[in-house]
Amino acid sequence: MVGREVVGAALEAADPVSAAAVRGETAWRTAYPGHFRRLVEIAAHAPQRTVPSARAGLDRLHSAMRWEPAPGGDDEPLAAALDAQGATLATEVVEGGAEPERELSIPLRGKRIRGAELTRQLDDWVDAGVMEPGAREAVRRVQDNPDWLRLEGRTLVVLGAGAEMGPLRAVLRWGATVAAVDLPRPQLWRGVLADATERAGRLLLPVGADSTGELEQRAGADLLHDPAAVARWLGTVDGPLVLGNYVYADGGTNLRLAAAVDALTERVAAERDDSALAFLATPTDVFEVPGDAVAQSRQAYADAGFTRFVRAPLRAASGGRLLRRQYAPGLDGPLVSDAIVPQQGPNYLLAKRIHRWRATSAAADGRLVSMTVAPPTRTRSVTKNRALAAAYAGAHRFGVQVFEPATASTLMAAMLVHDLHTGGVAARPGTPLQAESHTAVHGGTWRIAYDPRSALGIAALLGWGAARP
């Protein structure tokens, strides 16, 4: 199993005993959350192992994943995918017709908030434990420097142009130049083109060099099956580039896509010293959390709220699985929040961990990297799973705020703008894991009373009737 091999290699660089446990794991599909958690726990207590562990995981990924140039043919190393002969892509340019926005605004509950109203909302989110104070300060700094919004002098490459969480729409509103990559799907590109023409930015699209017809019929490139064509096309785009990874696919394809894009990232970074990298971390993962988050969670457990009268019988009836306190009392030193959702599966979590590893490794090499923990969001990929949609609908009962896609994506775009102007991950305080956490917008999962997984089922029951498909 590739996932077990890759996680085992990452653990081998940090703790051989834990690596042996992974290699001996016979129930990977159900037991994987504990091994992913162990990776973070070790790095939290031994920060010097974080970068070697990340690099070992990436190295094993690139050796375990293979490239098959033709169906039924011999496979080759993953890096060979970037040297393959593939499509030849040309560039089409779409110029927006609107004036660029010169003040940061964020859509929220049917309107756009800005200025003092946005500042108050940021305070409310911090007070409610929805975002870390570092995120508030980052957005405020963008408010104070609206000239940053246009990303003057940079081209933002959005891999996964149709992604709901991607920054494409927000940065086009601000007047940025965006090179957009996604599959050749006319319906997807019809929406992207409509967004581009209604906004102020400049959109660059890959199209088949000899293709004809309407632009939405010609646009697109296949990152999974022809990454070499995308790499060659990016070589023609004026820089400096910001290579933003927002791709997603269902099931095992997601891991294959993550590997292909990471190989592309390595190639672009090697060829263009001026390129920066951008990622979003999923909130349904494991992170080292600051001490005040632990204190707030413990206070929430003491206050209890509506669960005060039901948690004891529920814990007894479930053998302690339901409504466990998130952080045990009396524990000192680095602590982690574990919000892994087993229903999303090991392939999803490994794909997202690859992003974190690449961000950690690249920042350690001195490259400009933006990575922010994004909030729980009602994207199509989440809500098409009825159980997850129900859990999200009931999450507010436990103090977790689930964002609408327009709000979350614009907020994350503002965080990207901040990072690109202030040094990114490497400029944040603390160890690599603490830098990850500094600007997190986790929706409250780090600061609620209960271990998120122990409350998930109850949240789903409470939210079942309100779940939106």
GROMACS .gro file of C-alpha atoms in nm:
model
  469
    1MET     CA    1   0.000   0.000   0.000
    2VAL     CA    2   0.154   0.329  -0.111
    3GLY     CA    3   0.009   0.531   0.176
    4ARG     CA    4   0.152   0.298   0.437
    5GLU     CA    5   0.493   0.299   0.265
    6VAL     CA    6   0.508   0.678   0.245
    7VAL     CA    7   0.394   0.739   0.603
    8GLY     CA    8   0.633   0.469   0.719
    9ALA     CA    9   0.923   0.641   0.546
   10ALA     CA   10   0.831   0.977   0.700
   11LEU     CA   11   0.815   0.816   1.043
   12GLU     CA   12   1.143   0.630   0.990
   13ALA     CA   13   1.318   0.967   0.968
   14ALA     CA   14   1.160   1.075   1.296
   15ASP     CA   15   1.101   0.764   1.510
   16PRO     CA   16   1.196   0.413   1.388
   17VAL     CA   17   0.974   0.247   1.650
   18SER     CA   18   0.666   0.423   1.512
   19ALA     CA   19   0.778   0.339   1.159
   20ALA     CA   20   0.790  -0.031   1.252
   21ALA     CA   21   0.433  -0.003   1.382
   22VAL     CA   22   0.323   0.130   1.043
   23ARG     CA   23   0.501  -0.146   0.855
   24GLY     CA   24   0.330  -0.404   1.076
   25GLU     CA   25  -0.015  -0.245   1.041
   26THR     CA   26  -0.267  -0.494   0.899
   27ALA     CA   27  -0.573  -0.269   0.910
   28TRP     CA   28  -0.445   0.044   0.740
   29ARG     CA   29  -0.784   0.153   0.610
   30THR     CA   30  -0.925   0.190   0.963
   31ALA     CA   31  -0.608   0.248   1.167
   32TYR     CA   32  -0.442   0.514   0.953
   33PRO     CA   33  -0.553   0.816   1.164
   34GLY     CA   34  -0.334   0.709   1.456
   35HIS     CA   35  -0.022   0.689   1.240
   36PHE     CA   36  -0.083   1.029   1.081
   37ARG     CA   37  -0.132   1.170   1.430
   38ARG     CA   38   0.194   1.016   1.542
   39LEU     CA   39   0.381   1.206   1.271
   40VAL     CA   40   0.265   1.536   1.418
   41GLU     CA   41   0.315   1.434   1.781
   42ILE     CA   42   0.678   1.342   1.715
   43ALA     CA   43   0.748   1.665   1.526
   44ALA     CA   44   0.582   1.870   1.801
   45HIS     CA   45   0.812   1.722   2.066
   46ALA     CA   46   1.121   1.706   1.843
   47PRO     CA   47   1.099   1.999   1.597
   48GLN     CA   48   1.439   1.921   1.451
   49ARG     CA   49   1.289   1.606   1.298
   50THR     CA   50   1.012   1.790   1.111
   51VAL     CA   51   1.199   1.876   0.792
   52PRO     CA   52   1.384   1.542   0.756
   53SER     CA   53   1.055   1.359   0.809
   54ALA     CA   54   0.877   1.570   0.545
   55ARG     CA   55   1.156   1.514   0.294
   56ALA     CA   56   1.166   1.140   0.360
   57GLY     CA   57   0.793   1.117   0.299
   58LEU     CA   58   0.821   1.310  -0.029
   59ASP     CA   59   1.118   1.100  -0.144
   60ARG     CA   60   0.928   0.778  -0.081
   61LEU     CA   61   0.622   0.914  -0.258
   62HIS     CA   62   0.828   0.989  -0.568
   63SER     CA   63   0.987   0.646  -0.569
   64ALA     CA   64   0.663   0.458  -0.496
   65MET     CA   65   0.448   0.636  -0.756
   66ARG     CA   66   0.528   0.548  -1.116
   67TRP     CA   67   0.458   0.697  -1.459
   68GLU     CA   68   0.316   0.479  -1.734
   69PRO     CA   69   0.380   0.649  -2.070
   70ALA     CA   70   0.141   0.420  -2.256
   71PRO     CA   71  -0.125   0.171  -2.142
   72GLY     CA   72   0.033  -0.167  -2.087
   73GLY     CA   73   0.385  -0.036  -2.133
   74ASP     CA   74   0.675  -0.033  -1.890
   75ASP     CA   75   0.645   0.216  -1.610
   76GLU     CA   76   0.907   0.478  -1.533
   77PRO     CA   77   1.001   0.701  -1.238
   78LEU     CA   78   0.749   0.971  -1.154
   79ALA     CA   79   0.987   1.245  -1.269
   80ALA     CA   80   0.974   1.100  -1.621
   81ALA     CA   81   0.617   1.229  -1.648
   82LEU     CA   82   0.762   1.580  -1.681
   83ASP     CA   83   0.978   1.479  -1.978
   84ALA     CA   84   0.709   1.297  -2.173
   85GLN     CA   85   0.596   1.407  -2.518
   86GLY     CA   86   0.245   1.541  -2.491
   87ALA     CA   87   0.015   1.815  -2.608
   88THR     CA   88   0.142   2.150  -2.724
   89LEU     CA   89  -0.038   2.433  -2.549
   90ALA     CA   90  -0.078   2.793  -2.652
   91THR     CA   91  -0.207   3.083  -2.441
   92GLU     CA   92  -0.533   3.274  -2.466
   93VAL     CA   93  -0.574   3.597  -2.269
   94VAL     CA   94  -0.901   3.727  -2.125
   95GLU     CA   95  -0.903   4.083  -1.994
   96GLY     CA   96  -1.161   4.173  -1.732
   97GLY     CA   97  -1.379   4.475  -1.790
   98ALA     CA   98  -1.432   4.599  -1.433
   99GLU     CA   99  -1.235   4.836  -1.217
  100PRO     CA  100  -1.017   4.657  -0.960
  101GLU     CA  101  -1.130   4.668  -0.600
  102ARG     CA  102  -0.897   4.884  -0.395
  103GLU     CA  103  -1.024   4.783  -0.052
  104LEU     CA  104  -1.041   4.437   0.100
  105SER     CA  105  -1.398   4.312   0.137
  106ILE     CA  106  -1.525   3.966   0.226
  107PRO     CA  107  -1.867   3.822   0.139
  108LEU     CA  108  -2.059   3.717   0.449
  109ARG     CA  109  -2.425   3.629   0.491
  110GLY     CA  110  -2.540   3.789   0.167
  111LYS     CA  111  -2.336   4.110   0.177
  112ARG     CA  112  -1.976   4.225   0.154
  113ILE     CA  113  -1.814   4.352   0.473
  114ARG     CA  114  -1.519   4.588   0.477
  115GLY     CA  115  -1.347   4.849   0.688
  116ALA     CA  116  -1.457   4.870   1.053
  117GLU     CA  117  -1.724   4.603   1.001
  118LEU     CA  118  -1.465   4.353   0.877
  119THR     CA  119  -1.234   4.445   1.166
  120ARG     CA  120  -1.515   4.374   1.415
  121GLN     CA  121  -1.591   4.044   1.244
  122LEU     CA  122  -1.228   3.937   1.273
  123ASP     CA  123  -1.241   4.016   1.646
  124ASP     CA  124  -1.562   3.813   1.679
  125TRP     CA  125  -1.403   3.515   1.506
  126VAL     CA  126  -1.100   3.527   1.734
  127ASP     CA  127  -1.314   3.566   2.047
  128ALA     CA  128  -1.525   3.268   1.939
  129GLY     CA  129  -1.213   3.057   1.881
  130VAL     CA  130  -1.283   3.028   1.507
  131MET     CA  131  -0.947   3.169   1.391
  132GLU     CA  132  -0.609   3.216   1.553
  133PRO     CA  133  -0.500   3.570   1.643
  134GLY     CA  134  -0.222   3.548   1.384
  135ALA     CA  135  -0.486   3.515   1.111
  136ARG     CA  136  -0.664   3.827   1.233
  137GLU     CA  137  -0.341   4.024   1.227
  138ALA     CA  138  -0.261   3.901   0.876
  139VAL     CA  139  -0.598   4.012   0.736
  140ARG     CA  140  -0.574   4.346   0.916
  141ARG     CA  141  -0.235   4.404   0.758
  142VAL     CA  142  -0.388   4.346   0.415
  143GLN     CA  143  -0.664   4.592   0.506
  144ASP     CA  144  -0.394   4.846   0.587
  145ASN     CA  145  -0.210   4.779   0.259
  146PRO     CA  146  -0.478   4.752  -0.012
  147ASP     CA  147  -0.217   4.806  -0.283
  148TRP     CA  148  -0.101   4.449  -0.207
  149LEU     CA  149  -0.424   4.302  -0.344
  150ARG     CA  150  -0.330   4.331  -0.709
  151LEU     CA  151  -0.017   4.113  -0.666
  152GLU     CA  152   0.167   4.356  -0.890
  153GLY     CA  153   0.458   4.194  -1.074
  154ARG     CA  154   0.349   3.836  -1.003
  155THR     CA  155   0.144   3.580  -1.196
  156LEU     CA  156  -0.065   3.354  -0.975
  157VAL     CA  157  -0.092   3.003  -1.120
  158VAL     CA  158  -0.413   2.843  -0.997
  159LEU     CA  159  -0.390   2.466  -1.040
  160GLY     CA  160  -0.752   2.359  -1.001
  161ALA     CA  161  -0.913   2.671  -1.146
  162GLY     CA  162  -1.263   2.544  -1.074
  163ALA     CA  163  -1.197   2.470  -0.706
  164GLU     CA  164  -1.445   2.643  -0.477
  165MET     CA  165  -1.173   2.710  -0.220
  166GLY     CA  166  -0.928   2.849  -0.473
  167PRO     CA  167  -0.839   3.221  -0.489
  168LEU     CA  168  -0.916   3.273  -0.858
  169ARG     CA  169  -1.234   3.478  -0.825
  170ALA     CA  170  -1.107   3.693  -0.541
  171VAL     CA  171  -0.776   3.788  -0.700
  172LEU     CA  172  -0.940   3.861  -1.035
  173ARG     CA  173  -1.171   4.100  -0.850
  174TRP     CA  174  -0.856   4.269  -0.715
  175GLY     CA  175  -0.703   4.301  -1.063
  176ALA     CA  176  -0.434   4.032  -1.048
  177THR     CA  177  -0.292   3.828  -1.336
  178VAL     CA  178  -0.393   3.461  -1.310
  179ALA     CA  179  -0.278   3.159  -1.511
  180ALA     CA  180  -0.560   2.907  -1.468
  181VAL     CA  181  -0.523   2.530  -1.514
  182ASP     CA  182  -0.797   2.271  -1.495
  183LEU     CA  183  -0.937   1.985  -1.699
  184PRO     CA  184  -1.078   2.057  -2.047
  185ARG     CA  185  -1.441   2.072  -1.937
  186PRO     CA  186  -1.647   2.334  -2.122
  187GLN     CA  187  -1.897   2.383  -1.842
  188LEU     CA  188  -1.617   2.454  -1.593
  189TRP     CA  189  -1.447   2.701  -1.825
  190ARG     CA  190  -1.775   2.872  -1.910
  191GLY     CA  191  -1.805   2.968  -1.543
  192VAL     CA  192  -1.441   3.072  -1.512
  193LEU     CA  193  -1.464   3.288  -1.826
  194ALA     CA  194  -1.780   3.455  -1.699
  195ASP     CA  195  -1.604   3.536  -1.371
  196ALA     CA  196  -1.302   3.673  -1.556
  197THR     CA  197  -1.494   3.905  -1.788
  198GLU     CA  198  -1.699   4.044  -1.498
  199ARG     CA  199  -1.393   4.121  -1.289
  200ALA     CA  200  -1.082   4.334  -1.325
  201GLY     CA  201  -0.794   4.090  -1.363
  202ARG     CA  202  -0.612   3.930  -1.651
  203LEU     CA  203  -0.670   3.558  -1.712
  204LEU     CA  204  -0.424   3.336  -1.898
  205LEU     CA  205  -0.558   3.004  -2.028
  206PRO     CA  206  -0.384   2.701  -2.179
  207VAL     CA  207  -0.546   2.591  -2.506
  208GLY     CA  208  -0.457   2.331  -2.765
  209ALA     CA  209  -0.217   2.490  -3.012
  210ASP     CA  210  -0.422   2.378  -3.312
  211SER     CA  211  -0.765   2.383  -3.151
  212THR     CA  212  -1.063   2.569  -3.295
  213GLY     CA  213  -1.404   2.671  -3.171
  214GLU     CA  214  -1.533   2.863  -2.871
  215LEU     CA  215  -1.280   2.932  -2.598
  216GLU     CA  216  -1.458   2.724  -2.334
  217GLN     CA  217  -1.435   2.428  -2.575
  218ARG     CA  218  -1.059   2.473  -2.624
  219ALA     CA  219  -0.937   2.565  -2.277
  220GLY     CA  220  -0.784   2.328  -2.027
  221ALA     CA  221  -0.503   2.081  -1.965
  222ASP     CA  222  -0.476   1.744  -1.790
  223LEU     CA  223  -0.245   1.761  -1.490
  224LEU     CA  224  -0.277   1.390  -1.420
  225HIS     CA  225  -0.220   1.244  -1.765
  226ASP     CA  226  -0.006   1.514  -1.927
  227PRO     CA  227   0.181   1.715  -1.661
  228ALA     CA  228   0.468   1.770  -1.906
  229ALA     CA  229   0.244   1.982  -2.128
  230VAL     CA  230   0.151   2.198  -1.829
  231ALA     CA  231   0.517   2.231  -1.728
  232ARG     CA  232   0.613   2.345  -2.077
  233TRP     CA  233   0.323   2.590  -2.088
  234LEU     CA  234   0.419   2.740  -1.750
  235GLY     CA  235   0.766   2.791  -1.892
  236THR     CA  236   0.614   3.040  -2.137
  237VAL     CA  237   0.433   3.239  -1.868
  238ASP     CA  238   0.608   3.554  -1.751
  239GLY     CA  239   0.714   3.543  -1.388
  240PRO     CA  240   0.770   3.559  -1.106
  241LEU     CA  241   0.516   3.282  -1.061
  242VAL     CA  242   0.315   3.181  -0.756
  243LEU     CA  243   0.233   2.814  -0.806
  244GLY     CA  244  -0.093   2.758  -0.617
  245ASN     CA  245  -0.206   2.398  -0.562
  246TYR     CA  246  -0.586   2.372  -0.522
  247VAL     CA  247  -0.651   2.046  -0.707
  248TYR     CA  248  -0.884   1.773  -0.584
  249ALA     CA  249  -1.030   1.447  -0.714
  250ASP     CA  250  -1.231   1.168  -0.557
  251GLY     CA  251  -1.085   0.850  -0.410
  252GLY     CA  252  -0.750   0.710  -0.515
  253THR     CA  253  -0.731   0.952  -0.808
  254ASN     CA  254  -0.673   1.229  -0.554
  255LEU     CA  255  -0.347   1.071  -0.440
  256ARG     CA  256  -0.230   1.014  -0.799
  257LEU     CA  257  -0.312   1.376  -0.879
  258ALA     CA  258  -0.131   1.500  -0.568
  259ALA     CA  259   0.180   1.305  -0.672
  260ALA     CA  260   0.169   1.438  -1.028
  261VAL     CA  261   0.129   1.798  -0.911
  262ASP     CA  262   0.412   1.757  -0.659
  263ALA     CA  263   0.638   1.635  -0.940
  264LEU     CA  264   0.532   1.940  -1.142
  265THR     CA  265   0.604   2.161  -0.841
  266GLU     CA  266   0.956   2.019  -0.811
  267ARG     CA  267   1.020   2.082  -1.179
  268VAL     CA  268   0.892   2.440  -1.177
  269ALA     CA  269   1.084   2.520  -0.858
  270ALA     CA  270   1.404   2.378  -1.005
  271GLU     CA  271   1.369   2.580  -1.326
  272ARG     CA  272   1.246   2.907  -1.175
  273ASP     CA  273   1.423   3.035  -0.866
  274ASP     CA  274   1.179   3.324  -0.842
  275SER     CA  275   0.872   3.102  -0.806
  276ALA     CA  276   0.671   3.090  -0.483
  277LEU     CA  277   0.439   2.810  -0.368
  278ALA     CA  278   0.090   2.827  -0.220
  279PHE     CA  279  -0.124   2.565  -0.046
  280LEU     CA  280  -0.430   2.531   0.173
  281ALA     CA  281  -0.421   2.279   0.457
  282THR     CA  282  -0.741   2.093   0.541
  283PRO     CA  283  -0.887   2.153   0.888
  284THR     CA  284  -0.962   1.779   0.912
  285ASP     CA  285  -0.604   1.686   0.999
  286VAL     CA  286  -0.373   1.693   1.302
  287PHE     CA  287  -0.196   2.012   1.411
  288GLU     CA  288   0.014   2.133   1.700
  289VAL     CA  289  -0.194   2.393   1.884
  290PRO     CA  290  -0.095   2.692   2.099
  291GLY     CA  291  -0.134   2.682   2.475
  292ASP     CA  292  -0.418   2.931   2.484
  293ALA     CA  293  -0.621   2.705   2.252
  294VAL     CA  294  -0.580   2.423   2.503
  295ALA     CA  295  -0.684   2.654   2.787
  296GLN     CA  296  -0.995   2.768   2.600
  297SER     CA  297  -1.092   2.408   2.523
  298ARG     CA  298  -1.053   2.304   2.885
  299GLN     CA  299  -1.267   2.598   2.996
  300ALA     CA  300  -1.530   2.500   2.741
  301TYR     CA  301  -1.532   2.147   2.884
  302ALA     CA  302  -1.585   2.287   3.233
  303ASP     CA  303  -1.869   2.509   3.111
  304ALA     CA  304  -2.016   2.219   2.911
  305GLY     CA  305  -2.322   2.399   2.775
  306PHE     CA  306  -2.606   2.181   2.647
  307THR     CA  307  -2.393   1.863   2.674
  308ARG     CA  308  -2.351   1.892   3.052
  309PHE     CA  309  -2.643   1.660   3.123
  310VAL     CA  310  -2.585   1.400   2.853
  311ARG     CA  311  -2.211   1.346   2.829
  312ALA     CA  312  -2.176   1.108   3.125
  313PRO     CA  313  -2.445   0.863   3.006
  314LEU     CA  314  -2.327   0.891   2.645
  315ARG     CA  315  -1.968   0.819   2.743
  316ALA     CA  316  -2.079   0.522   2.951
  317ALA     CA  317  -2.301   0.382   2.677
  318SER     CA  318  -2.032   0.424   2.410
  319GLY     CA  319  -1.744   0.283   2.610
  320GLY     CA  320  -1.583   0.626   2.629
  321ARG     CA  321  -1.589   0.693   2.254
  322LEU     CA  322  -1.839   0.981   2.261
  323LEU     CA  323  -1.776   1.331   2.396
  324ARG     CA  324  -1.417   1.274   2.507
  325ARG     CA  325  -1.248   1.589   2.631
  326GLN     CA  326  -1.012   1.719   2.363
  327TYR     CA  327  -0.707   1.772   2.586
  328ALA     CA  328  -0.662   1.563   2.896
  329PRO     CA  329  -0.601   1.764   3.215
  330GLY     CA  330  -0.251   1.787   3.355
  331LEU     CA  331  -0.067   1.735   3.025
  332ASP     CA  332   0.215   1.980   2.962
  333GLY     CA  333   0.430   2.049   2.659
  334PRO     CA  334   0.318   2.054   2.295
  335LEU     CA  335  -0.035   1.925   2.238
  336VAL     CA  336  -0.214   1.840   1.916
  337SER     CA  337  -0.571   1.869   1.793
  338ASP     CA  338  -0.686   1.569   1.591
  339ALA     CA  339  -0.981   1.645   1.363
  340ILE     CA  340  -0.926   1.364   1.112
  341VAL     CA  341  -1.254   1.247   0.958
  342PRO     CA  342  -1.216   0.873   0.886
  343GLN     CA  343  -1.487   0.885   0.619
  344GLN     CA  344  -1.255   1.093   0.400
  345GLY     CA  345  -1.008   0.806   0.385
  346PRO     CA  346  -0.629   0.766   0.388
  347ASN     CA  347  -0.579   0.874   0.027
  348TYR     CA  348  -0.738   1.213   0.094
  349LEU     CA  349  -0.533   1.269   0.408
  350LEU     CA  350  -0.205   1.166   0.245
  351ALA     CA  351  -0.274   1.397  -0.050
  352LYS     CA  352  -0.322   1.688   0.189
  353ARG     CA  353  -0.018   1.585   0.396
  354ILE     CA  354   0.192   1.595   0.079
  355HIS     CA  355   0.106   1.964   0.053
  356ARG     CA  356   0.220   2.023   0.410
  357TRP     CA  357   0.542   1.832   0.355
  358ARG     CA  358   0.620   2.025   0.037
  359ALA     CA  359   0.549   2.355   0.211
  360THR     CA  360   0.775   2.259   0.503
  361SER     CA  361   1.057   2.139   0.280
  362ALA     CA  362   1.044   2.436   0.042
  363ALA     CA  363   1.033   2.692   0.323
  364ALA     CA  364   1.336   2.526   0.483
  365ASP     CA  365   1.516   2.569   0.148
  366GLY     CA  366   1.448   2.942   0.159
  367ARG     CA  367   1.162   2.951  -0.093
  368LEU     CA  368   0.866   3.183  -0.040
  369VAL     CA  369   0.574   2.963   0.068
  370SER     CA  370   0.217   3.046   0.164
  371MET     CA  371   0.019   2.785   0.353
  372THR     CA  372  -0.288   2.844   0.566
  373VAL     CA  373  -0.519   2.608   0.750
  374ALA     CA  374  -0.855   2.667   0.583
  375PRO     CA  375  -1.186   2.652   0.771
  376PRO     CA  376  -1.450   2.379   0.744
  377THR     CA  377  -1.645   2.484   0.435
  378ARG     CA  378  -1.964   2.370   0.264
  379THR     CA  379  -1.801   2.283  -0.066
  380ARG     CA  380  -1.962   2.042  -0.310
  381SER     CA  381  -1.696   1.779  -0.241
  382VAL     CA  382  -1.798   1.776   0.127
  383THR     CA  383  -2.174   1.815   0.110
  384LYS     CA  384  -2.225   1.547  -0.154
  385ASN     CA  385  -2.147   1.305   0.131
  386ARG     CA  386  -2.473   1.313   0.329
  387ALA     CA  387  -2.309   1.208   0.656
  388LEU     CA  388  -2.048   1.485   0.635
  389ALA     CA  389  -2.311   1.736   0.528
  390ALA     CA  390  -2.516   1.643   0.834
  391ALA     CA  391  -2.213   1.672   1.063
  392TYR     CA  392  -2.140   2.017   0.923
  393ALA     CA  393  -2.504   2.119   0.969
  394GLY     CA  394  -2.488   2.021   1.337
  395ALA     CA  395  -2.133   2.136   1.408
  396HIS     CA  396  -2.241   2.473   1.548
  397ARG     CA  397  -2.393   2.292   1.848
  398PHE     CA  398  -2.036   2.221   1.958
  399GLY     CA  399  -1.888   2.563   1.875
  400VAL     CA  400  -1.756   2.485   1.526
  401GLN     CA  401  -1.833   2.739   1.254
  402VAL     CA  402  -1.867   2.604   0.901
  403PHE     CA  403  -1.804   2.867   0.632
  404GLU     CA  404  -1.971   2.925   0.299
  405PRO     CA  405  -1.731   2.880   0.004
  406ALA     CA  406  -1.733   3.247  -0.103
  407THR     CA  407  -1.642   3.364   0.247
  408ALA     CA  408  -1.372   3.103   0.301
  409SER     CA  409  -1.207   3.138  -0.040
  410THR     CA  410  -1.187   3.518  -0.018
  411LEU     CA  411  -1.049   3.502   0.335
  412MET     CA  412  -0.786   3.250   0.223
  413ALA     CA  413  -0.699   3.467  -0.077
  414ALA     CA  414  -0.635   3.757   0.161
  415MET     CA  415  -0.406   3.530   0.365
  416LEU     CA  416  -0.219   3.440   0.045
  417VAL     CA  417  -0.171   3.808  -0.036
  418HIS     CA  418  -0.036   3.867   0.314
  419ASP     CA  419   0.212   3.581   0.293
  420LEU     CA  420   0.347   3.689  -0.046
  421HIS     CA  421   0.425   4.036   0.090
  422THR     CA  422   0.560   3.940   0.434
  423GLY     CA  423   0.783   3.636   0.383
  424GLY     CA  424   0.531   3.355   0.412
  425VAL     CA  425   0.567   3.049   0.634
  426ALA     CA  426   0.937   3.108   0.703
  427ALA     CA  427   0.863   3.450   0.855
  428ARG     CA  428   0.614   3.319   1.111
  429PRO     CA  429   0.729   3.261   1.469
  430GLY     CA  430   0.823   2.927   1.620
  431THR     CA  431   0.896   2.579   1.491
  432PRO     CA  432   0.770   2.453   1.152
  433LEU     CA  433   0.454   2.311   1.312
  434GLN     CA  434   0.395   2.629   1.510
  435ALA     CA  435   0.436   2.831   1.191
  436GLU     CA  436   0.166   2.616   1.029
  437SER     CA  437  -0.069   2.691   1.316
  438HIS     CA  438   0.004   3.061   1.356
  439THR     CA  439  -0.248   3.188   1.099
  440ALA     CA  440  -0.497   2.900   1.106
  441VAL     CA  441  -0.867   2.954   1.043
  442HIS     CA  442  -0.981   2.616   1.175
  443GLY     CA  443  -1.343   2.703   1.243
  444GLY     CA  444  -1.310   2.633   1.614
  445THR     CA  445  -1.206   2.266   1.607
  446TRP     CA  446  -0.889   2.337   1.808
  447ARG     CA  447  -1.071   2.518   2.087
  448ILE     CA  448  -1.395   2.325   2.142
  449ALA     CA  449  -1.444   2.113   2.453
  450TYR     CA  450  -1.451   1.773   2.288
  451ASP     CA  451  -1.227   1.568   2.069
  452PRO     CA  452  -1.377   1.651   1.726
  453ARG     CA  453  -1.413   1.287   1.622
  454SER     CA  454  -1.595   1.201   1.945
  455ALA     CA  455  -1.857   1.467   1.869
  456LEU     CA  456  -1.889   1.409   1.494
  457GLY     CA  457  -2.159   1.143   1.513
  458ILE     CA  458  -2.374   1.346   1.751
  459ALA     CA  459  -2.333   1.656   1.534
  460ALA     CA  460  -2.449   1.451   1.234
  461LEU     CA  461  -2.759   1.334   1.420
  462LEU     CA  462  -2.841   1.687   1.529
  463GLY     CA  463  -2.786   1.823   1.182
  464TRP     CA  464  -2.940   1.546   0.972
  465GLY     CA  465  -3.262   1.730   0.897
  466ALA     CA  466  -3.082   2.053   0.807
  467ALA     CA  467  -2.812   1.896   0.588
  468ARG     CA  468  -2.799   2.049   0.241
  469PRO     CA  469  -2.712   1.829  -0.056
   0.00000   0.00000   0.00000
